[in-house]
């Protein structure tokens, strides 16, 4: 691997050592994910750490932005089947997909201790300010929702629609399942997690092709690149005193009264964040139009069935009263 990059984060004044995945590692995705990456290294508090993102479509004041947030252990490649649908939904459509630090094409701090709930959340908040998004549809799943669902309350009026898949608001009030605790322990004790293989087992009835598995593995040429992947499960607020729990509880109250239209897709074959947790999340959506799509063939990584889901979401936004009755 290339030599690590030493950076001092101005947010904490702590020294951070990071790795940068060589561009050649992503050659495997060029055909299926042809979007040119963009980079920013000047986000306040994160100067010197390179955050990668996809940015396609309209940049006018009339833009209708889809902000797509991935989760664990994926990256923006996960949205490859939804991006074309979003871009074709309107002449003003814009799609923006950032990679969390530690994931995808973004820089990867090597120490587990660098990663916290607020480390990831604050980066996204600074990124949203930097990217000058307008009329935002939040599209989220897994950690993209755990953190993403806490963001709209900080940007009143910026977000106006929601597409949410297999995720949760982690307020620390529920009891973690034994399966989740085993997953958390496995990630922390396994330096070289088989990322592509893990995702392939969690997409539902669909089978990933070898090149798709390789694409999910691409950001991580060696175990040293996987500190972010290993840490995410341990950051889930499972008690009310954990970092992020109070923020998530505040967000839950915010969603109780927010009336933006909400399209929910549940991958029914997901044993961790499937039907039960998603119905608990829906209980917070007390205002506005809500449509629930229960996908019988999708697992945790719902976006692998993304084309049909994106089309259904766009149809709902365009004719909400009709679809809500189905």
mmCIF file of C-alpha atoms in Angstrom:
data_model
loop_
_atom_site.group_PDB
_atom_site.id
_atom_site.type_symbol
_atom_site.label_atom_id
_atom_site.label_comp_id
_atom_site.label_asym_id
_atom_site.label_seq_id
_atom_site.Cartn_x
_atom_site.Cartn_y
_atom_site.Cartn_z
ATOM 1 C CA UNK A 1 0.000 0.000 0.000
ATOM 2 C CA UNK A 2 1.064 3.641 -0.438
ATOM 3 C CA UNK A 3 2.529 5.385 2.589
ATOM 4 C CA UNK A 4 -0.002 6.737 5.126
ATOM 5 C CA UNK A 5 -0.926 10.405 5.123
ATOM 6 C CA UNK A 6 -0.493 12.240 8.431
ATOM 7 C CA UNK A 7 -3.077 14.940 9.146
ATOM 8 C CA UNK A 8 -4.024 17.052 12.164
ATOM 9 C CA UNK A 9 -7.793 17.463 12.390
ATOM 10 C CA UNK A 10 -8.672 21.024 13.305
ATOM 11 C CA UNK A 11 -11.943 19.836 14.847
ATOM 12 C CA UNK A 12 -10.140 17.938 17.607
ATOM 13 C CA UNK A 13 -6.500 18.970 17.048
ATOM 14 C CA UNK A 14 -5.687 15.279 17.071
ATOM 15 C CA UNK A 15 -3.217 13.629 14.749
ATOM 16 C CA UNK A 16 -4.856 11.325 12.225
ATOM 17 C CA UNK A 17 -3.082 8.834 10.002
ATOM 18 C CA UNK A 18 -4.964 7.878 6.861
ATOM 19 C CA UNK A 19 -4.586 5.707 3.794
ATOM 20 C CA UNK A 20 -5.725 6.650 0.300
ATOM 21 C CA UNK A 21 -6.865 3.833 -1.972
ATOM 22 C CA UNK A 22 -4.987 3.969 -5.314
ATOM 23 C CA UNK A 23 -7.181 5.066 -8.214
ATOM 24 C CA UNK A 24 -6.277 1.919 -10.129
ATOM 25 C CA UNK A 25 -8.140 -0.153 -7.555
ATOM 26 C CA UNK A 26 -11.397 1.259 -8.939
ATOM 27 C CA UNK A 27 -10.812 0.211 -12.544
ATOM 28 C CA UNK A 28 -13.184 -2.679 -11.895
ATOM 29 C CA UNK A 29 -16.138 -0.292 -11.517
ATOM 30 C CA UNK A 30 -15.627 1.912 -14.580
ATOM 31 C CA UNK A 31 -18.201 0.163 -16.755
ATOM 32 C CA UNK A 32 -21.005 -0.318 -14.217
ATOM 33 C CA UNK A 33 -20.328 2.908 -12.298
ATOM 34 C CA UNK A 34 -19.096 5.363 -14.931
ATOM 35 C CA UNK A 35 -19.499 8.553 -12.908
ATOM 36 C CA UNK A 36 -16.406 10.695 -12.407
ATOM 37 C CA UNK A 37 -15.442 11.091 -8.756
ATOM 38 C CA UNK A 38 -15.102 14.533 -7.212
ATOM 39 C CA UNK A 39 -13.019 15.323 -4.153
ATOM 40 C CA UNK A 40 -12.884 17.913 -1.383
ATOM 41 C CA UNK A 41 -10.025 18.212 1.118
ATOM 42 C CA UNK A 42 -11.064 21.477 2.748
ATOM 43 C CA UNK A 43 -14.152 20.631 4.807
ATOM 44 C CA UNK A 44 -13.921 22.600 8.086
ATOM 45 C CA UNK A 45 -12.542 20.335 10.788
ATOM 46 C CA UNK A 46 -11.367 17.766 8.226
ATOM 47 C CA UNK A 47 -8.798 19.726 6.230
ATOM 48 C CA UNK A 48 -6.362 17.423 4.498
ATOM 49 C CA UNK A 49 -8.648 14.402 4.573
ATOM 50 C CA UNK A 50 -10.056 13.784 1.115
ATOM 51 C CA UNK A 51 -13.788 13.149 0.905
ATOM 52 C CA UNK A 52 -14.959 11.605 -2.367
ATOM 53 C CA UNK A 53 -18.380 12.058 -3.908
ATOM 54 C CA UNK A 54 -20.367 11.560 -7.084
ATOM 55 C CA UNK A 55 -22.122 14.677 -8.389
ATOM 56 C CA UNK A 56 -24.253 14.403 -11.527
ATOM 57 C CA UNK A 57 -26.985 16.493 -13.105
ATOM 58 C CA UNK A 58 -28.322 20.023 -12.709
ATOM 59 C CA UNK A 59 -26.522 22.628 -10.577
ATOM 60 C CA UNK A 60 -28.925 25.531 -11.136
ATOM 61 C CA UNK A 61 -30.999 27.175 -8.416
ATOM 62 C CA UNK A 62 -33.886 24.979 -9.604
ATOM 63 C CA UNK A 63 -32.016 21.748 -8.949
ATOM 64 C CA UNK A 64 -33.874 18.848 -7.323
ATOM 65 C CA UNK A 65 -31.137 17.015 -5.461
ATOM 66 C CA UNK A 66 -31.073 13.370 -4.419
ATOM 67 C CA UNK A 67 -28.560 13.016 -1.567
ATOM 68 C CA UNK A 68 -27.729 9.298 -1.414
ATOM 69 C CA UNK A 69 -26.051 8.056 1.764
ATOM 70 C CA UNK A 70 -24.557 4.554 1.917
ATOM 71 C CA UNK A 71 -23.920 2.510 5.033
ATOM 72 C CA UNK A 72 -21.776 -0.334 6.383
ATOM 73 C CA UNK A 73 -19.637 -1.718 4.729
ATOM 74 C CA UNK A 74 -20.567 -0.334 1.310
ATOM 75 C CA UNK A 75 -19.875 2.861 -0.642
ATOM 76 C CA UNK A 76 -21.604 5.026 -3.248
ATOM 77 C CA UNK A 77 -21.333 2.196 -5.817
ATOM 78 C CA UNK A 78 -24.324 0.756 -3.950
ATOM 79 C CA UNK A 79 -26.547 3.366 -5.640
ATOM 80 C CA UNK A 80 -25.514 2.548 -9.223
ATOM 81 C CA UNK A 81 -28.966 1.139 -10.089
ATOM 82 C CA UNK A 82 -30.882 4.083 -8.631
ATOM 83 C CA UNK A 83 -28.803 6.983 -9.955
ATOM 84 C CA UNK A 84 -30.015 6.739 -13.610
ATOM 85 C CA UNK A 85 -33.651 6.699 -12.463
ATOM 86 C CA UNK A 86 -33.142 9.745 -10.269
ATOM 87 C CA UNK A 87 -31.323 11.633 -13.028
ATOM 88 C CA UNK A 88 -34.113 10.950 -15.514
ATOM 89 C CA UNK A 89 -36.886 11.971 -13.096
ATOM 90 C CA UNK A 90 -36.631 15.680 -13.933
ATOM 91 C CA UNK A 91 -34.659 18.072 -16.121
ATOM 92 C CA UNK A 92 -33.498 19.682 -12.865
ATOM 93 C CA UNK A 93 -32.423 16.438 -11.180
ATOM 94 C CA UNK A 94 -29.056 16.301 -9.440
ATOM 95 C CA UNK A 95 -27.630 13.232 -7.675
ATOM 96 C CA UNK A 96 -24.930 13.553 -5.016
ATOM 97 C CA UNK A 97 -23.423 10.476 -3.326
ATOM 98 C CA UNK A 98 -20.616 11.063 -0.806
ATOM 99 C CA UNK A 99 -18.436 8.291 0.586
ATOM 100 C CA UNK A 100 -18.013 8.323 4.343
ATOM 101 C CA UNK A 101 -14.435 8.755 5.521
ATOM 102 C CA UNK A 102 -13.092 5.220 5.806
ATOM 103 C CA UNK A 103 -15.171 4.032 2.850
ATOM 104 C CA UNK A 104 -15.200 4.077 -0.945
ATOM 105 C CA UNK A 105 -12.810 6.552 -2.548
ATOM 106 C CA UNK A 106 -12.587 8.726 0.564
ATOM 107 C CA UNK A 107 -9.469 8.702 2.744
ATOM 108 C CA UNK A 108 -9.324 6.003 5.391
ATOM 109 C CA UNK A 109 -8.013 6.859 8.870
ATOM 110 C CA UNK A 110 -6.193 3.809 10.171
ATOM 111 C CA UNK A 111 -6.954 4.019 13.908
ATOM 112 C CA UNK A 112 -10.247 2.633 15.191
ATOM 113 C CA UNK A 113 -10.446 5.416 17.778
ATOM 114 C CA UNK A 114 -10.696 8.093 15.074
ATOM 115 C CA UNK A 115 -14.184 6.982 14.138
ATOM 116 C CA UNK A 116 -17.101 8.226 16.236
ATOM 117 C CA UNK A 117 -20.757 8.978 15.614
ATOM 118 C CA UNK A 118 -20.023 12.703 15.589
ATOM 119 C CA UNK A 119 -16.897 12.296 13.406
ATOM 120 C CA UNK A 120 -19.103 10.923 10.636
ATOM 121 C CA UNK A 121 -22.124 13.160 11.293
ATOM 122 C CA UNK A 122 -20.191 16.410 11.395
ATOM 123 C CA UNK A 123 -18.411 15.506 8.158
ATOM 124 C CA UNK A 124 -21.770 15.095 6.434
ATOM 125 C CA UNK A 125 -23.026 18.390 7.820
ATOM 126 C CA UNK A 126 -19.951 20.195 6.498
ATOM 127 C CA UNK A 127 -20.282 18.394 3.174
ATOM 128 C CA UNK A 128 -23.918 19.481 2.774
ATOM 129 C CA UNK A 129 -22.898 23.109 3.318
ATOM 130 C CA UNK A 130 -20.002 22.751 0.869
ATOM 131 C CA UNK A 131 -22.027 21.083 -1.905
ATOM 132 C CA UNK A 132 -24.682 23.837 -2.022
ATOM 133 C CA UNK A 133 -27.556 21.402 -2.277
ATOM 134 C CA UNK A 134 -31.105 22.590 -2.928
ATOM 135 C CA UNK A 135 -34.557 20.953 -2.754
ATOM 136 C CA UNK A 136 -33.093 17.778 -1.276
ATOM 137 C CA UNK A 137 -34.548 14.281 -1.307
ATOM 138 C CA UNK A 138 -32.709 12.295 1.360
ATOM 139 C CA UNK A 139 -32.031 8.727 0.181
ATOM 140 C CA UNK A 140 -30.634 6.516 2.932
ATOM 141 C CA UNK A 141 -30.100 2.994 4.218
ATOM 142 C CA UNK A 142 -28.203 1.393 7.120
ATOM 143 C CA UNK A 143 -25.733 3.937 8.602
ATOM 144 C CA UNK A 144 -26.763 6.332 5.865
ATOM 145 C CA UNK A 145 -30.063 6.485 7.757
ATOM 146 C CA UNK A 146 -28.749 6.114 11.310
ATOM 147 C CA UNK A 147 -26.863 9.369 10.747
ATOM 148 C CA UNK A 148 -28.738 10.738 7.735
ATOM 149 C CA UNK A 149 -32.102 10.835 9.490
ATOM 150 C CA UNK A 150 -30.604 13.186 12.097
ATOM 151 C CA UNK A 151 -29.544 15.760 9.472
ATOM 152 C CA UNK A 152 -32.739 17.404 8.120
ATOM 153 C CA UNK A 153 -33.573 18.977 11.497
ATOM 154 C CA UNK A 154 -30.262 20.864 11.276
ATOM 155 C CA UNK A 155 -31.135 22.309 7.839
ATOM 156 C CA UNK A 156 -34.708 23.466 8.198
ATOM 157 C CA UNK A 157 -36.372 23.814 4.794
ATOM 158 C CA UNK A 158 -33.555 22.219 2.790
ATOM 159 C CA UNK A 159 -34.931 18.654 2.729
ATOM 160 C CA UNK A 160 -38.358 18.127 1.198
ATOM 161 C CA UNK A 161 -38.666 14.367 0.460
ATOM 162 C CA UNK A 162 -37.417 11.094 1.954
ATOM 163 C CA UNK A 163 -36.576 7.686 0.504
ATOM 164 C CA UNK A 164 -35.603 5.385 3.370
ATOM 165 C CA UNK A 165 -34.593 1.720 3.327
ATOM 166 C CA UNK A 166 -33.595 -0.759 6.069
ATOM 167 C CA UNK A 167 -32.249 1.488 8.778
ATOM 168 C CA UNK A 168 -33.171 2.879 12.197
ATOM 169 C CA UNK A 169 -33.063 5.863 14.487
ATOM 170 C CA UNK A 170 -30.810 4.567 17.254
ATOM 171 C CA UNK A 171 -31.969 6.237 20.451
ATOM 172 C CA UNK A 172 -30.437 3.596 22.731
ATOM 173 C CA UNK A 173 -33.786 2.601 24.209
ATOM 174 C CA UNK A 174 -34.168 -0.794 22.573
ATOM 175 C CA UNK A 175 -32.289 -3.949 23.504
ATOM 176 C CA UNK A 176 -29.712 -4.999 20.878
ATOM 177 C CA UNK A 177 -30.269 -8.441 19.425
ATOM 178 C CA UNK A 178 -27.770 -11.245 19.950
ATOM 179 C CA UNK A 179 -27.193 -11.241 16.193
ATOM 180 C CA UNK A 180 -26.169 -7.597 16.244
ATOM 181 C CA UNK A 181 -23.838 -8.118 19.213
ATOM 182 C CA UNK A 182 -22.153 -11.016 17.404
ATOM 183 C CA UNK A 183 -21.791 -8.868 14.265
ATOM 184 C CA UNK A 184 -20.217 -6.038 16.264
ATOM 185 C CA UNK A 185 -17.741 -8.408 17.933
ATOM 186 C CA UNK A 186 -16.897 -10.080 14.612
ATOM 187 C CA UNK A 187 -16.106 -6.742 12.964
ATOM 188 C CA UNK A 188 -13.864 -5.553 15.779
ATOM 189 C CA UNK A 189 -11.853 -8.770 15.974
ATOM 190 C CA UNK A 190 -11.516 -9.346 12.206
ATOM 191 C CA UNK A 191 -8.828 -7.046 10.739
ATOM 192 C CA UNK A 192 -9.461 -8.094 7.152
ATOM 193 C CA UNK A 193 -13.244 -8.286 6.829
ATOM 194 C CA UNK A 194 -14.431 -9.931 3.573
ATOM 195 C CA UNK A 195 -16.480 -6.905 2.531
ATOM 196 C CA UNK A 196 -17.684 -8.062 -0.877
ATOM 197 C CA UNK A 197 -18.540 -11.513 0.398
ATOM 198 C CA UNK A 198 -20.518 -10.122 3.330
ATOM 199 C CA UNK A 199 -22.560 -7.880 1.056
ATOM 200 C CA UNK A 200 -23.171 -10.736 -1.398
ATOM 201 C CA UNK A 201 -24.795 -12.743 1.402
ATOM 202 C CA UNK A 202 -27.157 -9.907 2.335
ATOM 203 C CA UNK A 203 -28.823 -8.754 -0.888
ATOM 204 C CA UNK A 204 -31.745 -11.190 -0.811
ATOM 205 C CA UNK A 205 -32.599 -13.567 -3.636
ATOM 206 C CA UNK A 206 -30.371 -11.785 -6.147
ATOM 207 C CA UNK A 207 -26.862 -13.136 -6.717
ATOM 208 C CA UNK A 208 -24.012 -10.709 -7.215
ATOM 209 C CA UNK A 209 -21.670 -11.310 -10.134
ATOM 210 C CA UNK A 210 -17.954 -11.701 -9.377
ATOM 211 C CA UNK A 211 -17.241 -8.224 -10.740
ATOM 212 C CA UNK A 212 -19.882 -6.741 -8.413
ATOM 213 C CA UNK A 213 -18.311 -8.421 -5.399
ATOM 214 C CA UNK A 214 -14.922 -7.135 -6.594
ATOM 215 C CA UNK A 215 -16.381 -3.617 -6.819
ATOM 216 C CA UNK A 216 -17.426 -3.709 -3.175
ATOM 217 C CA UNK A 217 -13.942 -4.963 -2.262
ATOM 218 C CA UNK A 218 -12.194 -2.332 -4.407
ATOM 219 C CA UNK A 219 -11.823 0.405 -1.744
ATOM 220 C CA UNK A 220 -9.933 -1.943 0.578
ATOM 221 C CA UNK A 221 -6.749 -3.415 -0.957
ATOM 222 C CA UNK A 222 -5.632 -4.684 2.471
ATOM 223 C CA UNK A 223 -6.839 -4.984 6.036
ATOM 224 C CA UNK A 224 -5.156 -1.699 6.995
ATOM 225 C CA UNK A 225 -7.808 0.141 4.967
ATOM 226 C CA UNK A 226 -10.729 -1.330 6.920
ATOM 227 C CA UNK A 227 -10.674 0.489 10.266
ATOM 228 C CA UNK A 228 -13.846 2.401 9.374
ATOM 229 C CA UNK A 229 -15.604 -0.770 8.255
ATOM 230 C CA UNK A 230 -14.615 -2.554 11.465
ATOM 231 C CA UNK A 231 -15.741 0.296 13.716
ATOM 232 C CA UNK A 232 -19.194 1.280 12.421
ATOM 233 C CA UNK A 233 -21.187 -1.452 14.252
ATOM 234 C CA UNK A 234 -19.583 -0.496 17.573
ATOM 235 C CA UNK A 235 -20.782 3.097 17.121
ATOM 236 C CA UNK A 236 -24.498 2.199 17.061
ATOM 237 C CA UNK A 237 -26.044 3.871 20.142
ATOM 238 C CA UNK A 238 -27.383 0.891 22.097
ATOM 239 C CA UNK A 239 -27.798 2.761 25.404
ATOM 240 C CA UNK A 240 -29.211 6.267 25.960
ATOM 241 C CA UNK A 241 -25.859 7.576 27.224
ATOM 242 C CA UNK A 242 -23.883 6.612 24.108
ATOM 243 C CA UNK A 243 -22.791 9.328 21.661
ATOM 244 C CA UNK A 244 -25.508 9.878 19.087
ATOM 245 C CA UNK A 245 -28.400 8.569 21.192
ATOM 246 C CA UNK A 246 -29.628 11.995 22.330
ATOM 247 C CA UNK A 247 -29.261 13.377 18.796
ATOM 248 C CA UNK A 248 -31.276 10.454 17.421
ATOM 249 C CA UNK A 249 -33.981 10.933 20.052
ATOM 250 C CA UNK A 250 -34.225 14.602 19.093
ATOM 251 C CA UNK A 251 -34.490 13.606 15.433
ATOM 252 C CA UNK A 252 -37.266 11.115 16.223
ATOM 253 C CA UNK A 253 -39.331 13.928 17.730
ATOM 254 C CA UNK A 254 -38.592 16.093 14.691
ATOM 255 C CA UNK A 255 -39.819 13.404 12.303
ATOM 256 C CA UNK A 256 -43.029 13.037 14.344
ATOM 257 C CA UNK A 257 -44.188 16.428 13.105
ATOM 258 C CA UNK A 258 -42.470 16.775 9.719
ATOM 259 C CA UNK A 259 -44.869 16.536 6.804
ATOM 260 C CA UNK A 260 -42.534 15.851 3.853
ATOM 261 C CA UNK A 261 -43.606 12.881 1.693
ATOM 262 C CA UNK A 262 -41.855 9.698 2.739
ATOM 263 C CA UNK A 263 -41.257 6.629 0.596
ATOM 264 C CA UNK A 264 -40.286 3.583 2.650
ATOM 265 C CA UNK A 265 -38.907 0.362 1.183
ATOM 266 C CA UNK A 266 -38.384 -2.630 3.450
ATOM 267 C CA UNK A 267 -36.101 -5.462 2.377
ATOM 268 C CA UNK A 268 -38.104 -8.255 3.982
ATOM 269 C CA UNK A 269 -35.251 -10.789 3.945
ATOM 270 C CA UNK A 270 -33.074 -8.660 6.252
ATOM 271 C CA UNK A 271 -32.897 -10.324 9.708
ATOM 272 C CA UNK A 272 -31.352 -7.267 11.394
ATOM 273 C CA UNK A 273 -33.029 -4.111 10.023
ATOM 274 C CA UNK A 274 -35.972 -5.645 8.228
ATOM 275 C CA UNK A 275 -39.701 -5.541 8.906
ATOM 276 C CA UNK A 276 -39.761 -5.075 12.692
ATOM 277 C CA UNK A 277 -37.205 -2.263 12.980
ATOM 278 C CA UNK A 278 -38.565 -0.507 9.893
ATOM 279 C CA UNK A 279 -42.128 -0.556 11.206
ATOM 280 C CA UNK A 280 -40.778 0.956 14.425
ATOM 281 C CA UNK A 281 -39.167 3.702 12.349
ATOM 282 C CA UNK A 282 -42.400 4.305 10.428
ATOM 283 C CA UNK A 283 -44.143 4.958 13.750
ATOM 284 C CA UNK A 284 -42.214 8.239 13.866
ATOM 285 C CA UNK A 285 -43.724 9.337 10.545
ATOM 286 C CA UNK A 286 -46.954 10.735 11.943
ATOM 287 C CA UNK A 287 -47.364 13.621 9.497
ATOM 288 C CA UNK A 288 -47.469 13.805 5.726
ATOM 289 C CA UNK A 289 -47.935 11.198 3.018
ATOM 290 C CA UNK A 290 -46.192 7.856 3.593
ATOM 291 C CA UNK A 291 -45.975 4.930 1.211
ATOM 292 C CA UNK A 292 -44.537 1.581 2.306
ATOM 293 C CA UNK A 293 -43.139 -0.879 -0.234
ATOM 294 C CA UNK A 294 -42.411 -4.321 1.210
ATOM 295 C CA UNK A 295 -39.885 -5.999 -1.061
ATOM 296 C CA UNK A 296 -40.125 -9.754 -0.598
ATOM 297 C CA UNK A 297 -36.893 -10.495 -2.497
ATOM 298 C CA UNK A 298 -34.622 -7.841 -0.995
ATOM 299 C CA UNK A 299 -32.269 -8.318 1.911
ATOM 300 C CA UNK A 300 -30.345 -5.702 3.845
ATOM 301 C CA UNK A 301 -28.764 -4.073 0.792
ATOM 302 C CA UNK A 302 -32.063 -3.053 -0.736
ATOM 303 C CA UNK A 303 -30.358 -0.901 -3.374
ATOM 304 C CA UNK A 304 -29.306 -4.028 -5.257
ATOM 305 C CA UNK A 305 -32.956 -4.070 -6.364
ATOM 306 C CA UNK A 306 -32.708 -0.327 -6.784
ATOM 307 C CA UNK A 307 -34.089 0.395 -10.259
ATOM 308 C CA UNK A 308 -37.630 -0.753 -9.497
ATOM 309 C CA UNK A 309 -37.537 0.873 -6.057
ATOM 310 C CA UNK A 310 -36.366 4.211 -7.422
ATOM 311 C CA UNK A 311 -39.081 4.137 -10.099
ATOM 312 C CA UNK A 312 -41.734 3.397 -7.471
ATOM 313 C CA UNK A 313 -40.463 6.243 -5.298
ATOM 314 C CA UNK A 314 -40.574 8.745 -8.160
ATOM 315 C CA UNK A 315 -44.090 7.591 -9.069
ATOM 316 C CA UNK A 316 -45.167 8.099 -5.459
ATOM 317 C CA UNK A 317 -43.785 11.615 -5.350
ATOM 318 C CA UNK A 318 -45.535 12.471 -8.597
ATOM 319 C CA UNK A 319 -48.909 10.894 -7.709
ATOM 320 C CA UNK A 320 -48.857 10.384 -3.916
ATOM 321 C CA UNK A 321 -52.594 10.057 -3.322
ATOM 322 C CA UNK A 322 -52.985 7.364 -5.988
ATOM 323 C CA UNK A 323 -50.101 5.182 -4.804
ATOM 324 C CA UNK A 324 -50.867 5.612 -1.121
ATOM 325 C CA UNK A 325 -54.115 3.754 -1.691
ATOM 326 C CA UNK A 326 -52.503 0.696 -3.245
#
